mmCIF file of C-alpha atoms in Angstrom:
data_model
loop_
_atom_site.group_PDB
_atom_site.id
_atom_site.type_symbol
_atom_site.label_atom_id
_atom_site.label_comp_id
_atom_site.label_asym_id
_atom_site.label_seq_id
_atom_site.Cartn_x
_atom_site.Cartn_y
_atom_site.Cartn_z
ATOM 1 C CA UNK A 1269 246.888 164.478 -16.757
ATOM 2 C CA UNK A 1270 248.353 167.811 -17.007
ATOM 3 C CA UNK A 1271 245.821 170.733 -17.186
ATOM 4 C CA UNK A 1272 246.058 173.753 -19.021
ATOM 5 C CA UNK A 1273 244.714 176.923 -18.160
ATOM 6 C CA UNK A 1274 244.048 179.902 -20.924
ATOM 7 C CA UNK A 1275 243.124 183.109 -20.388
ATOM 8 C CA UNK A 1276 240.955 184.935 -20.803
ATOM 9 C CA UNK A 1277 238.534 182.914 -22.763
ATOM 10 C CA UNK A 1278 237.428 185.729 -25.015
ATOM 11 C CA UNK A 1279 239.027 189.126 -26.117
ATOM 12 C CA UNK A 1280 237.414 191.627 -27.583
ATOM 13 C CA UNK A 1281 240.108 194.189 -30.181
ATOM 14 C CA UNK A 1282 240.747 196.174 -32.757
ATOM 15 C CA UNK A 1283 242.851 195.600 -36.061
ATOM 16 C CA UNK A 1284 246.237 196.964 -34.993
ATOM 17 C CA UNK A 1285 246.002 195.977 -31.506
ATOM 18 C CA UNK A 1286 248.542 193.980 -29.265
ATOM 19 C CA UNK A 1287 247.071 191.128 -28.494
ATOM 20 C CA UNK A 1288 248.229 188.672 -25.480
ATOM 21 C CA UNK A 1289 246.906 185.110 -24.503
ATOM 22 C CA UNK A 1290 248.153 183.008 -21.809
ATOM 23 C CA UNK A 1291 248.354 179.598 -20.991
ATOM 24 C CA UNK A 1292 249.026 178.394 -17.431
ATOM 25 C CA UNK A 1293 250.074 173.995 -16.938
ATOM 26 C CA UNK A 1294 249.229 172.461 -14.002
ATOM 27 C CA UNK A 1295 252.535 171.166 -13.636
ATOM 28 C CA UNK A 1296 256.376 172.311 -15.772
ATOM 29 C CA UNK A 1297 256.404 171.671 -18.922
ATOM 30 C CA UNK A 1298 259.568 173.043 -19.601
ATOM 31 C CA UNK A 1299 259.000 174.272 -23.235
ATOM 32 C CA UNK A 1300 256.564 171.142 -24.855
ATOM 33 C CA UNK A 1301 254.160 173.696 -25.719
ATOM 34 C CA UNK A 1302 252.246 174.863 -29.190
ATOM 35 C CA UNK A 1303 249.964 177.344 -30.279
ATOM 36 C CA UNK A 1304 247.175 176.389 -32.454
ATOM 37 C CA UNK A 1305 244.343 179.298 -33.999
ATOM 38 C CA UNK A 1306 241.098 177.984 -35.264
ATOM 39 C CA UNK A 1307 238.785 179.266 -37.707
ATOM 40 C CA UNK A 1308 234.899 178.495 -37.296
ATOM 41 C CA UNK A 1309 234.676 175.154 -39.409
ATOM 42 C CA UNK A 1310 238.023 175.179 -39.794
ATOM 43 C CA UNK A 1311 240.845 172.302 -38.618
ATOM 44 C CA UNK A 1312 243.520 174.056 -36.080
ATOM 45 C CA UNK A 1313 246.287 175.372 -37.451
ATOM 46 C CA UNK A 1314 249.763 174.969 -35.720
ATOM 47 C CA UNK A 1315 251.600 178.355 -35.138
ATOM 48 C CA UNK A 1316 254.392 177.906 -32.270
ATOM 49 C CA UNK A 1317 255.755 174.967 -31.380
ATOM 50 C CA UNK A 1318 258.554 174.293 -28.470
ATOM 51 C CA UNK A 1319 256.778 177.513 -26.872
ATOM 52 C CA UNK A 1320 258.621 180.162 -29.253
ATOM 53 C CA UNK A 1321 259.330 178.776 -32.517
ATOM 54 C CA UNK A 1322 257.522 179.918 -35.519
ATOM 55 C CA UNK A 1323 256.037 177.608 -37.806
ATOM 56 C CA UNK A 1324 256.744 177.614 -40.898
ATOM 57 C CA UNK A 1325 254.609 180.502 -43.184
ATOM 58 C CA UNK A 1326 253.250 181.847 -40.123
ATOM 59 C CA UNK A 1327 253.170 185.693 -39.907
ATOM 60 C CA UNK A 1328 256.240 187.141 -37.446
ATOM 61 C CA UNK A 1329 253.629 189.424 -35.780
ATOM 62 C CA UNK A 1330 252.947 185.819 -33.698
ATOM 63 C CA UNK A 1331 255.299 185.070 -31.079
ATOM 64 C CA UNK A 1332 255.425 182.921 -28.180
ATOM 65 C CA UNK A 1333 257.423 182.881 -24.767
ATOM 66 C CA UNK A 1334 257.774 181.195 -21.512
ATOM 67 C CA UNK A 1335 258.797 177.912 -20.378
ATOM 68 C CA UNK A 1336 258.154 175.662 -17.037
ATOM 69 C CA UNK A 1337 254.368 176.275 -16.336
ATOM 70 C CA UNK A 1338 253.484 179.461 -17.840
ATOM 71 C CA UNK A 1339 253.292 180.537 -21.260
ATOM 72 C CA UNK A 1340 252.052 183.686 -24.155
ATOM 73 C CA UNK A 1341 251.342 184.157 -27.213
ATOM 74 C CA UNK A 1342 251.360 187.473 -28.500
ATOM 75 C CA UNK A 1343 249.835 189.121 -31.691
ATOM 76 C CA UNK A 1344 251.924 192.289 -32.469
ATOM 77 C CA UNK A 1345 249.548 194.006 -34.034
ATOM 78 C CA UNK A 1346 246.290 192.146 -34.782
ATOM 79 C CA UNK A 1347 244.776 192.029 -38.475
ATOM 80 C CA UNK A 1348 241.645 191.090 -39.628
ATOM 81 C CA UNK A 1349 242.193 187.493 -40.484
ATOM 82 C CA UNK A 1350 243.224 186.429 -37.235
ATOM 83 C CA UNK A 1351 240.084 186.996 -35.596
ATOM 84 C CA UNK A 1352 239.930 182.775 -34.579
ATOM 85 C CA UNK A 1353 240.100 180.737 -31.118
ATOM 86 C CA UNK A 1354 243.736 180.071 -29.998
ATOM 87 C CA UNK A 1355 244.317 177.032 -28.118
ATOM 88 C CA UNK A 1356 247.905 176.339 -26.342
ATOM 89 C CA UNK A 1357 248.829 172.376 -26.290
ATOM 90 C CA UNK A 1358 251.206 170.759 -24.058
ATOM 91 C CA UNK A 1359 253.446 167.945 -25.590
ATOM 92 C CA UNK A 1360 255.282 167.003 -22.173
ATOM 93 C CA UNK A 1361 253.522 164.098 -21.236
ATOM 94 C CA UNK A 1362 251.192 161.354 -22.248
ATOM 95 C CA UNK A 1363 247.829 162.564 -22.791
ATOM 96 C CA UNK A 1364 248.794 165.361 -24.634
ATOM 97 C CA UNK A 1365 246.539 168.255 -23.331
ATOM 98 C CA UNK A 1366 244.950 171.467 -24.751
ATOM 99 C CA UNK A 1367 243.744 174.457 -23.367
ATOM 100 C CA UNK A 1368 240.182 175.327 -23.571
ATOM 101 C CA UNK A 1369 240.896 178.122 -26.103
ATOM 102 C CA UNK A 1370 241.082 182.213 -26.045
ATOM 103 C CA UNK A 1371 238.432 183.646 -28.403
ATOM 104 C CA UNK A 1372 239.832 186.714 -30.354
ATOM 105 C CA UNK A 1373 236.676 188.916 -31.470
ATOM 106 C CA UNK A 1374 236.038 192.092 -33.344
ATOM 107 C CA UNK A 1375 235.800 194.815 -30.950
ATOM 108 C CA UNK B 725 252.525 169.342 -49.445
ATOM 109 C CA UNK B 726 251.138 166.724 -47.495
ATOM 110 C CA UNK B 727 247.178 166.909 -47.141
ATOM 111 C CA UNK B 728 244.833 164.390 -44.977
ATOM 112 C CA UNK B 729 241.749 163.648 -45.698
ATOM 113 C CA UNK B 730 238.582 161.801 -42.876
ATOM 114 C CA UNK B 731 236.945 159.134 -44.314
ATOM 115 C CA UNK B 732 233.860 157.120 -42.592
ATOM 116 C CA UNK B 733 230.237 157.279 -41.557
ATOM 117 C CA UNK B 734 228.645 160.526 -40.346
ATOM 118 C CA UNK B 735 226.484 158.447 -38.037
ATOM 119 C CA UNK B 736 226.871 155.598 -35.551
ATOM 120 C CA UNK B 737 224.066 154.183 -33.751
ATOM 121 C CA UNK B 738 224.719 153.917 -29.640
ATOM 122 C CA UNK B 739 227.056 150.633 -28.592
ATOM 123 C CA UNK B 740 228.138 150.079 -31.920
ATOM 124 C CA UNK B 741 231.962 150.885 -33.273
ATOM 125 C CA UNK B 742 232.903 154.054 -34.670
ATOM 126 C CA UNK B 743 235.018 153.784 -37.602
ATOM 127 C CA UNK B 744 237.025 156.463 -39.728
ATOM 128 C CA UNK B 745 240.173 156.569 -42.181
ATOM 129 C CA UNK B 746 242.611 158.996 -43.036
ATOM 130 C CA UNK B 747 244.137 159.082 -46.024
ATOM 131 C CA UNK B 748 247.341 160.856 -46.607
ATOM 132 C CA UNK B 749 248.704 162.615 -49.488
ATOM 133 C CA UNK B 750 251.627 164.507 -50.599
ATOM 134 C CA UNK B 751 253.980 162.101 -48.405
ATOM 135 C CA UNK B 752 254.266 158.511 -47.474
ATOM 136 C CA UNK B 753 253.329 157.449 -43.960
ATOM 137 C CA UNK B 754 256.383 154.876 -43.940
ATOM 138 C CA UNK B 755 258.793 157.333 -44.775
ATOM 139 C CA UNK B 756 258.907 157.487 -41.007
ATOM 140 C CA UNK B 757 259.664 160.408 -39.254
ATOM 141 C CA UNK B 758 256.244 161.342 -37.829
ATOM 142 C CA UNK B 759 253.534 159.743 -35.834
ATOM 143 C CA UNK B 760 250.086 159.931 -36.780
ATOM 144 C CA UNK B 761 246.909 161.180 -34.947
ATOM 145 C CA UNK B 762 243.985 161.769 -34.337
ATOM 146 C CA UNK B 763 242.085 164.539 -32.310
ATOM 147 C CA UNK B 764 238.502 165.136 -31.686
ATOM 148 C CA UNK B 765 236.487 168.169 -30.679
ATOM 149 C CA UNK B 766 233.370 168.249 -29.288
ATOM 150 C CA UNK B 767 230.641 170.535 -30.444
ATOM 151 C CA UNK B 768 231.573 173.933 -29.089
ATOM 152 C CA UNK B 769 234.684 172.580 -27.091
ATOM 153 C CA UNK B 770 237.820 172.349 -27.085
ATOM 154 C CA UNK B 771 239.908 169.723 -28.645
ATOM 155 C CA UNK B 772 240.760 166.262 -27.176
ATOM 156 C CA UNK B 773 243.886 163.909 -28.604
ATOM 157 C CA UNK B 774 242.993 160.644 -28.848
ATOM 158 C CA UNK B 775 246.171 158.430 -29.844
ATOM 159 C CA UNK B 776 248.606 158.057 -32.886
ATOM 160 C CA UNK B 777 250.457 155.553 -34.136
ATOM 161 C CA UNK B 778 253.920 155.265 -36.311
ATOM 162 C CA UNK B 779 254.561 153.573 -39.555
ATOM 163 C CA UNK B 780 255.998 150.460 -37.664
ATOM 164 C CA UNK B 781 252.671 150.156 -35.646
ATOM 165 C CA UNK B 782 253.410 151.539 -32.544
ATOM 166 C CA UNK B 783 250.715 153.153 -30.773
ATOM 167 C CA UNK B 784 250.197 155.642 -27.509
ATOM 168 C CA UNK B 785 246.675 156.530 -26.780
ATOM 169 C CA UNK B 786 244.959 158.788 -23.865
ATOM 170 C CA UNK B 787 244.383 156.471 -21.038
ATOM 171 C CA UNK B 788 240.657 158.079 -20.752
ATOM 172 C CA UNK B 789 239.834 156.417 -24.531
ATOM 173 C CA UNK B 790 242.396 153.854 -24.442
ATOM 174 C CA UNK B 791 239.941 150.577 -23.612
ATOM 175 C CA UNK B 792 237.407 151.320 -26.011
ATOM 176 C CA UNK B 793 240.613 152.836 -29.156
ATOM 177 C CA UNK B 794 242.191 151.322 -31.916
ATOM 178 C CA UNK B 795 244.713 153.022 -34.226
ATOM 179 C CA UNK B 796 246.224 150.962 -36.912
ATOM 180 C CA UNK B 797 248.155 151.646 -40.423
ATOM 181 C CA UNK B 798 248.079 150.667 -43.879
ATOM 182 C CA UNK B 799 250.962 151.562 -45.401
ATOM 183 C CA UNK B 800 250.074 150.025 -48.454
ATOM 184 C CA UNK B 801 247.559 152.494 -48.531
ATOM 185 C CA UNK B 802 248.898 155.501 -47.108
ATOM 186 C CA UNK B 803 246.299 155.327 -44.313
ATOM 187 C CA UNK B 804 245.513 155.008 -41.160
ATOM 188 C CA UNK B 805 242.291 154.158 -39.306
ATOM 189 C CA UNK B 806 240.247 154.798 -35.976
ATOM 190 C CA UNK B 807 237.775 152.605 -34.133
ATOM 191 C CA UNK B 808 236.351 153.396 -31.475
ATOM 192 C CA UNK B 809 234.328 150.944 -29.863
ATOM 193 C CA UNK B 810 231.024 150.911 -27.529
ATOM 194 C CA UNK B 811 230.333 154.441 -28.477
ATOM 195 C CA UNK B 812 227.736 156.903 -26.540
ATOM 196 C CA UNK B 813 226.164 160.526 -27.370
ATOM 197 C CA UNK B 814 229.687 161.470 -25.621
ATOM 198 C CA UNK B 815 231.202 160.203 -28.773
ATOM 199 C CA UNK B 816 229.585 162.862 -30.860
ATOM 200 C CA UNK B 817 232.528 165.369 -32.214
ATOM 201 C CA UNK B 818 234.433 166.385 -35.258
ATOM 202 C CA UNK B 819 237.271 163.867 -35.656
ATOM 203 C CA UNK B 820 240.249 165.241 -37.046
ATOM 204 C CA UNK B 821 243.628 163.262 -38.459
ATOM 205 C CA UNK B 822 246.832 164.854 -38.321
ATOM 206 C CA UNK B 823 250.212 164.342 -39.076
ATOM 207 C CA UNK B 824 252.680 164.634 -35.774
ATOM 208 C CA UNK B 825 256.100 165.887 -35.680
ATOM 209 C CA UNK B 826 257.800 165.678 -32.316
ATOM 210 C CA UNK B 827 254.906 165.907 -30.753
ATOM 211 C CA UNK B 828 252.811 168.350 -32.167
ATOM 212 C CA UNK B 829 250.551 168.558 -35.097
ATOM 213 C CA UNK B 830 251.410 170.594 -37.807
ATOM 214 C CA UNK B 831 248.839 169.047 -40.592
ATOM 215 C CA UNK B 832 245.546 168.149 -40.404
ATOM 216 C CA UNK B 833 242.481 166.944 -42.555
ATOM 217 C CA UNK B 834 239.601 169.070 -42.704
ATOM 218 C CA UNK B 835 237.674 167.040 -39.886
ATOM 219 C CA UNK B 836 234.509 164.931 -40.135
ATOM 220 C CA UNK B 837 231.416 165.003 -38.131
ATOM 221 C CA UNK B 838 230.275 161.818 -36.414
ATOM 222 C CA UNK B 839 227.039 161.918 -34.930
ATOM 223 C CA UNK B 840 226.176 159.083 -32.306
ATOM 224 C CA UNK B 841 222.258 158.148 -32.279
ATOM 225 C CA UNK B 842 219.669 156.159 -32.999
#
C-alpha cells in the first residue's frame, strides 16, 4: 500500500494567515492526489483533486501543488470557517490511501 | 444535486455481519459514469476506503477488508449496499457512502455510526 505522510498534524493560526499543509507518498504518485477538509461530525469534503484542481464551489484562497511524491495545500489567507482537519488522498493505486490529517486550530 | 444517504443498524453484535445501504438521490447510479464507495473512519482517526462498485457490478475493494466485504447495487433502487462479515470491536467506525469520480470522492452521505458489541 502506498503511505501518506501529512504534516504537521496540528496548526495552530490566525484568521488571515497563510496556511500550508503537506503531504509526503511513500512512493510517486504523479498527480492522483485530493484534498479533503473535515468538520467535527461532519462527512469530508473534497477540495483539490489531480493535486491542483479546484473543485467545484470551493473558495480560490485553496490551492494545491506538487506532483510525484510530494504535495501542498495552501490556504491564502485563512478565515474562520475553515478551521477543520485536512486530509490529502492518493488515487494512484489500489487501496486508495489517506493521510492521517493536519488539524487547523484557532490560535 | 446528488445527495447520499447511510442506512442500517447502529449496532452489530461481535461475529455477526455488518450491513448498511446507501441510497442515492439527485442522480441515477446507472447513468454510469462514477463508481460508488464507501469509506470508514474510526473514532478519532483518519479515514479508511473500503471498496466501490459501478452500475454494471464491478467491484475493487482494499485487499486488508477484501475477505470479509461485499459491495453490491440495486439499480432498481438507486442503492447500493455494504456487508461486512465476521465483524470485531475493530469494526466500530462511522461508515460513510460516496459517490466516485475518477477516483476521488466528491459526494458523500452524512455517515452512520456502527457500534460492534455485545
Amino acid at each position: 500500500d502506498i503511505q501518506m505522510t501529512q504534516s504537521p498534524s496540528s496548526v495552530s493560526a490566525s484568521v488571515g494567515d497563510r496556511v500550508t499543509i503537506t503531504c509526503r507518498a511513500s512512493q510517486g504518485i504523479s498527480s492522483w492526489l485530493a484534498w479533503y477538509q473535515q468538520k467535527p461530525g461532519k462527512a469530508p469534503k473534497l477540495l483539490i483533486y489531480a493535486a491542483s484542481s479546484l473543485q467545484s464551489g470551493v473558495p480560490s484562497r485553496f490551492s494545491g501543488s506538487g506532483s510525484g511524491t510530494d504535495f501542498t495545500l495552501t490556504i491564502s489567507s485563512l478565515q474562520p470557517e475553515d478551521f477543520a482537519t485536512y486530509y490529502c488522498q492518493q488515487a494512484n493505486s489500489f487501496p486508495h490511501t489517506f493521510g492521517g490529517g493536519t488539524k487547523v486550530e484557532i490560535k | 444535486q446528488v445527495q447520499l444517504q447511510e442506512s442500517g443498524p447502529g449496532l452489530v453484535k461481535p461475529s455477526q455481519t455488518l450491513s448498511l445501504t446507501c441510497t442515492v438521490s439527485g442522480g441515477s447510479i446507472s447513468s454510469g459514469g462514477y463508481y460508488w464507495s464507501w469509506i470508514r473512519q474510526h473514532p478519532g482517526k483518519g479515514l479508511e476506503w473500503i471498496g466501490y462498485i459501478y452500475y454494471s457490478g464491478s467491484t475493487y475493494y482494499n485487499p486488508s477488508l477484501k475477505s470479509r466485504v461485499t459491495i453490491s447495487v440495486d439499480t432498481s433502487k438507486n442503492q447500493f449496499s455494504l456487508k461486512l462479515s465476521s465483524v470485531t470491536a475493530a469494526d466500530t467506525a462511522v461508515y460513510y457512502c460516496a459517490r466516485t469520480h475518477t477516483r476521488y470522492f466528491d459526494y458523500w452521505g452524512q455517515g452512520t455510526l456502527v457500534t460492534v458489541s455485545s
